Short mmCIF file of C-alpha atoms in Angstrom, two decimals:
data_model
loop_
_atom_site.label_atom_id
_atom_site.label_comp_id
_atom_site.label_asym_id
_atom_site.label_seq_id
_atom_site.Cartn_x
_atom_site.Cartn_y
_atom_site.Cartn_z
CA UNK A 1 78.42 100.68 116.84
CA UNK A 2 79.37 97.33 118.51
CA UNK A 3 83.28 97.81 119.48
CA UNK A 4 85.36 94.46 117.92
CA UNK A 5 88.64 92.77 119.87
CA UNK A 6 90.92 91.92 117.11
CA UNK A 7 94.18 90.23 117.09
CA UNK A 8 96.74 90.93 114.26
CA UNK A 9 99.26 87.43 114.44
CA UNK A 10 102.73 88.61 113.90
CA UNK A 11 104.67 85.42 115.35
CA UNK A 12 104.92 83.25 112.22
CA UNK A 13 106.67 85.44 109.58
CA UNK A 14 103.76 87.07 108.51
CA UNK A 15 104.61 89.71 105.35
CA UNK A 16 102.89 92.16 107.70
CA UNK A 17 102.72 94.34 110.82
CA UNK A 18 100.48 96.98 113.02
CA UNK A 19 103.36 98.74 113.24
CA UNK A 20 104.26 98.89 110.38
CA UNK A 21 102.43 98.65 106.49
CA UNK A 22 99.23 97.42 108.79
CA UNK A 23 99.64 100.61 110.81
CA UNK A 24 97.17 102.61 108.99
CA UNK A 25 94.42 99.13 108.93
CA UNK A 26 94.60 99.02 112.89
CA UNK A 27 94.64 103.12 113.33
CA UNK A 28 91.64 102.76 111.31
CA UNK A 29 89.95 100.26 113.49
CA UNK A 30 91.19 101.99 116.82
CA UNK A 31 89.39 105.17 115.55
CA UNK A 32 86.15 103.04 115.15
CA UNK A 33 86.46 102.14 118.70
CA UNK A 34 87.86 98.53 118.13
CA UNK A 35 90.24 97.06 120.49
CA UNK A 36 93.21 95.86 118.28
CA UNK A 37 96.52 94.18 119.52
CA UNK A 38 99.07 91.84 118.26
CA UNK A 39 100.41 88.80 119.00
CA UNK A 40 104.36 88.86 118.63
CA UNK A 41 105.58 85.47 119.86
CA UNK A 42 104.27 82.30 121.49
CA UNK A 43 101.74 79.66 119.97
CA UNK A 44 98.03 80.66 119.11
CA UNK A 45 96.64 78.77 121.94
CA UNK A 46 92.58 78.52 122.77
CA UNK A 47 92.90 80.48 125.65
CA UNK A 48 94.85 83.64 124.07
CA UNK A 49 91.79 83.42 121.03
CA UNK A 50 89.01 83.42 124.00
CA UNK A 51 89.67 87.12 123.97
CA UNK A 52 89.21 88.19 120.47
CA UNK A 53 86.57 87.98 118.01
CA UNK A 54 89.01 88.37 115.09
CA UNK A 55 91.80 86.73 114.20
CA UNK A 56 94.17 88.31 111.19
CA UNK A 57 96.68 86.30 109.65
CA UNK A 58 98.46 88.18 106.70
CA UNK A 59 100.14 86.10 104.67
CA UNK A 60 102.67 83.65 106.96
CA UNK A 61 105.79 82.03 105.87
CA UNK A 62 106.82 80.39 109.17
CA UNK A 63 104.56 77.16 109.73
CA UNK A 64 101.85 76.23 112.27
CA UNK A 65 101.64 73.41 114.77
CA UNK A 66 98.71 70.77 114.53
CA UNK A 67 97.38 72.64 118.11
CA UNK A 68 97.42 76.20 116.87
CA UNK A 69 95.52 75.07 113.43
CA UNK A 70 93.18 73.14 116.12
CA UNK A 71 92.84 75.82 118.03
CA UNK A 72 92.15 78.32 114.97
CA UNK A 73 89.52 76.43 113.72
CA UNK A 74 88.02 75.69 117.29
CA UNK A 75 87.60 79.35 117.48
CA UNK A 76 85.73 79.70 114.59
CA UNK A 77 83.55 76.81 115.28
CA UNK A 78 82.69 78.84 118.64
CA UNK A 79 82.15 82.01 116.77
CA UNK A 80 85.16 83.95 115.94
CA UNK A 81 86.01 85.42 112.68
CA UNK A 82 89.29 84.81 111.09
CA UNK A 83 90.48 87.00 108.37
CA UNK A 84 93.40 85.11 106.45
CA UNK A 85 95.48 86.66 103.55
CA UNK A 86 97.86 84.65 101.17
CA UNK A 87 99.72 84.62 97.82
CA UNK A 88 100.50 80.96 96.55
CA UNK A 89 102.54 81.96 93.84
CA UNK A 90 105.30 83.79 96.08
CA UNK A 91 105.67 80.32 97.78
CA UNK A 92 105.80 77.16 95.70
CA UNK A 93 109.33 76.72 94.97
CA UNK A 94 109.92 72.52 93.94
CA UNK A 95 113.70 73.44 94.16
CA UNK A 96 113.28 73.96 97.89
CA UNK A 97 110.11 71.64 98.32
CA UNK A 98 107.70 74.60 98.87
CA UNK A 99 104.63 73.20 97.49
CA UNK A 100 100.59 74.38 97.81
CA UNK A 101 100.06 72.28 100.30
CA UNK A 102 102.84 72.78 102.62
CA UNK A 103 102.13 76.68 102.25
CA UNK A 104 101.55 77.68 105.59
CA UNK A 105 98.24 80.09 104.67
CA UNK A 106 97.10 76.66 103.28
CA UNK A 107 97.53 75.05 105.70
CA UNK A 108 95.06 77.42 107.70
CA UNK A 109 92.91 77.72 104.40
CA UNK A 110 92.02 73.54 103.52
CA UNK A 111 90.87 73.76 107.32
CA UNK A 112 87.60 75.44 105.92
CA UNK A 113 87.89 74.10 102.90
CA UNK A 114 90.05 77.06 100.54
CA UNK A 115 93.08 76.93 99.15
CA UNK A 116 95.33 79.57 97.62
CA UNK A 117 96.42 79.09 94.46
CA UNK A 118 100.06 79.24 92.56
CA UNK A 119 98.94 82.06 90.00
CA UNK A 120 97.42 85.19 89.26
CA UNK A 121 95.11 87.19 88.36
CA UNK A 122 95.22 88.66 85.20
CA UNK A 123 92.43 90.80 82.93
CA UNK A 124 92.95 92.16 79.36
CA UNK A 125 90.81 94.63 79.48
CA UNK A 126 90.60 96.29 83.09
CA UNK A 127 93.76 95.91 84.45
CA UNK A 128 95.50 98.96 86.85
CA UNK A 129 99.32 99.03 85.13
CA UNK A 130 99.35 99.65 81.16
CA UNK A 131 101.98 96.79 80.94
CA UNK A 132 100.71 94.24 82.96
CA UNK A 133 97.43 92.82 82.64
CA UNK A 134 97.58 90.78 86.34
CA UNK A 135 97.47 93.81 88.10
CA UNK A 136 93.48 93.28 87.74
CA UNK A 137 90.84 96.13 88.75
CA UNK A 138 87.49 94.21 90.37
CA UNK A 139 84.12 95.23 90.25
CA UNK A 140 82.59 92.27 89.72
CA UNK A 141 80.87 91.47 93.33
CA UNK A 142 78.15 89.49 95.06
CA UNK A 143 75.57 91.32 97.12
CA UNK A 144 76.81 90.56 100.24
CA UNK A 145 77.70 92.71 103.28
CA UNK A 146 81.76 92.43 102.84
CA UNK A 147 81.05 94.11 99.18
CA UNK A 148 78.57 96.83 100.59
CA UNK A 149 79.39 100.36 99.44
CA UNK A 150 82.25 99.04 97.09
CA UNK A 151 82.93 99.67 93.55
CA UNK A 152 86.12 98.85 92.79
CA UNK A 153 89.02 96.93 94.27
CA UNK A 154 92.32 96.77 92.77
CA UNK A 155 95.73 98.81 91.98
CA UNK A 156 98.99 97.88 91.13
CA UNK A 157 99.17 94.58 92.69
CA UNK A 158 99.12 90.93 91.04
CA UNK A 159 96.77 88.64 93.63
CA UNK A 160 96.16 84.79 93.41
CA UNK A 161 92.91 83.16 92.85
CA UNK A 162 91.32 80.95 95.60
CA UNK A 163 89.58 78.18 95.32
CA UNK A 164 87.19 75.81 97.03
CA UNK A 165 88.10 72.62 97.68
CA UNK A 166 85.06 71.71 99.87
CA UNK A 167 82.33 73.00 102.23
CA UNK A 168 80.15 76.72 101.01
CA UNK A 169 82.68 79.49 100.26
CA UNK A 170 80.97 81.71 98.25
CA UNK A 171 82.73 84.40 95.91
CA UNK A 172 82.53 87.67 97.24
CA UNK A 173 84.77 89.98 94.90
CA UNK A 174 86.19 88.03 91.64
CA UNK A 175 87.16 88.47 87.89
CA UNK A 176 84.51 89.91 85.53
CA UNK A 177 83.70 87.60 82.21
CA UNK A 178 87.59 88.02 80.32
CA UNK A 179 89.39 87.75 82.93
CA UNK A 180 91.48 84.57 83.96
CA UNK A 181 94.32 82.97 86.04
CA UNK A 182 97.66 82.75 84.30
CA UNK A 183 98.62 79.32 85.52
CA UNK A 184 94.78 77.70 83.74
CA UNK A 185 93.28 76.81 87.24
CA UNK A 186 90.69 79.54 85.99
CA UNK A 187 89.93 79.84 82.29
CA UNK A 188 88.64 82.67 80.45
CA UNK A 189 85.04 83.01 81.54
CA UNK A 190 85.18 81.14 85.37
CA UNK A 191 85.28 84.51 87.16
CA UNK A 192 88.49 83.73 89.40
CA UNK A 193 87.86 84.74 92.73
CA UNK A 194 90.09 86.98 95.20
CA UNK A 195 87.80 86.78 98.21
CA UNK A 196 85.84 84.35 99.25
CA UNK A 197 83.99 84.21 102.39
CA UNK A 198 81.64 81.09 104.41
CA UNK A 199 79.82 80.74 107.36
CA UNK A 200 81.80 77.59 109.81
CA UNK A 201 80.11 76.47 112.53
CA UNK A 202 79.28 79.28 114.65
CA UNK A 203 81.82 81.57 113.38
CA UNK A 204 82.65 83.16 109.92
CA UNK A 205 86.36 82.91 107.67
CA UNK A 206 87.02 85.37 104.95
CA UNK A 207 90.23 85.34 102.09
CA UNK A 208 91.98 87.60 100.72
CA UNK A 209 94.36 86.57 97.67
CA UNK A 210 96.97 89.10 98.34
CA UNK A 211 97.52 91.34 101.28
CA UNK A 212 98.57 94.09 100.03
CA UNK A 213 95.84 96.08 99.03
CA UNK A 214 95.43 96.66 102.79
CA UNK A 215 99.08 98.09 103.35
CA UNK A 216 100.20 100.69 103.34
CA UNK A 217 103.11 100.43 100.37
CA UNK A 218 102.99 102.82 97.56
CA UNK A 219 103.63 100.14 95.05
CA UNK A 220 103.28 102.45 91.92
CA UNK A 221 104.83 105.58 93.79
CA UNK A 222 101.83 108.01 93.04
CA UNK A 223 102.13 109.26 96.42
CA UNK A 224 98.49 106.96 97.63
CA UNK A 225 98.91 104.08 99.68
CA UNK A 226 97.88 100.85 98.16
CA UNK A 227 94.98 101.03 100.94
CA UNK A 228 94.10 104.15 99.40
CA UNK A 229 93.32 102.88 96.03
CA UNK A 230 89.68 102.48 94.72
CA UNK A 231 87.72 101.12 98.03
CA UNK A 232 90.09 98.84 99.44
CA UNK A 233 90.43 100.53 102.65
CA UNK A 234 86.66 99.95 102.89
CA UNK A 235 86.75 96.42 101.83
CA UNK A 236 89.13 96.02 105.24
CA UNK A 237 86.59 97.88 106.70
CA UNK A 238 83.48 95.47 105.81
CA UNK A 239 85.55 92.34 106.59
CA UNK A 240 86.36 93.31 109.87
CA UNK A 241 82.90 93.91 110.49
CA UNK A 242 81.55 91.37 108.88
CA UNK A 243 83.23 88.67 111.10
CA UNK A 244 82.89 90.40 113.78
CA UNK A 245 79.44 90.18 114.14
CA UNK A 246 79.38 86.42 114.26
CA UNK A 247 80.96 86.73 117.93
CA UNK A 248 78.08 89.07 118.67
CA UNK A 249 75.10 87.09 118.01
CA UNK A 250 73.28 85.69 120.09
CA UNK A 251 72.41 81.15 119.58
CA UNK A 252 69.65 79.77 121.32
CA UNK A 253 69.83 76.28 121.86
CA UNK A 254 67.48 74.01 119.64
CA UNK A 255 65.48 72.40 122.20
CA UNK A 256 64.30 68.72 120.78
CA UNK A 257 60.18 67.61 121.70
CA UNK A 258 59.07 63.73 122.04
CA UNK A 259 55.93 63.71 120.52
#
């Protein structure tokens, strides 16, 4: 098994920690043989991403200079993978000028074309809490190596749809044929997505619309983790891996004739 360098951001107000609810994600990774670290303070410059071939940013609140989203999507254009989490509706606030596109995640996101969006989730029929149907359970999925060995992907949590603004995301786990978005970005029908994946440049991006179904928090106190639910500590897993392996291949260059 190739072993993966992969850097956990932690110095913009991200919702999450390796110490903390990402603790068991990183232990998991560690065990695999994966190099994991954080980055606590400081800008994400070129030179710190040179050693990784994954960037994770879970869901940040504090914003990001025009260099570090440069340098973010210059690493992916070389071939890193960059795993970004987000949840638009926890943000847009017009009383304090929080909009979608000043959301920080978005900001990251419309780089490669994504945005999170301002509502959820929601299914009448296959949803994880009796009383709320946009706490959806997914197992709708395209065959693709992120959704390998999964079933199902959901528990008590209410996640935001993402959508494409531009470029080839493709839908990787989404709503099955009821299900919708509460705010009418998706209709009944449109299969709203919760991660999306694409190929950029050399590298690969994959989101997540909510990250919480990585953490460890216990959101319906049953004594699981919400990591623990269905396959979503697998789906962490495959995404991981899955961007990984764009650092690890191998581009020959395309060598032009005069005929």
């Amino acid at each position: 098994m190739p072993s993966y360098r992969v850097l956990f951001d932690e110095a913009h107000s991200e919702w999450t920690s390796i110490a903390s609810d990402y603790r068991a994600f990183a232990d998991d990774l560690r065990l695999r043989g994966h190099t994991v670290e954080s980055h606590t303070g400081g800008p994400l410059t070129a030179d710190l991403l040179a050693n990784f071939d994954v960037l994770v940013v879970g869901t940040a609140w504090g914003d990001f200079t025009d260099a570090e989203l440069d340098s973010s999507q210059q690493f992916v254009i070389s071939g890193g993978g960059l795993f970004i989490t987000g949840l638009g509706w926890s943000w847009v606030n017009p009383d304090l000028g929080q909009t979608l596109d000043n959301y920080p995640m978005n900001r990251i996101a419309t780089r490669f074309g994504l945005r999170f969006l301002d509502d959820a989730i929601c299914d009448p029929t296959n949803h994880y809490l009796s009383a709320n149907v946009c706490t959806p359970i997914f197992s709708s999925m395209a065959i693709h190596p992120i959704a390998s060995v999964l079933m199902i992907v959901g528990g008590p949590i209410t996640p935001c749809p993402i959508e494409r603004l531009s470029g080839t995301p493709q839908a990787i786990i989404f709503g099955d044929e009821d299900s919708y978005s509460n705010k009418g970005y998706y209709p009944v029908a449109t299969n709203p997505p919760v991660v999306m994946a694409m190929e950029y440049g050399a590298g690969r991006v994959v989101a997540l619309g909510h990250e919480r179904y990585l953490t460890t928090d216990d959101y319906d106190g049953d004594g699981n983790p919400n990591r623990d639910d269905y396959d979503n500590a697998q789906l962490g897993r495959n995404i991981i891996a899955w961007l990984a392996e764009a650092a690890n291949r191998v581009y020959l260059p395309l060598i032009m004739r005069n005929h």
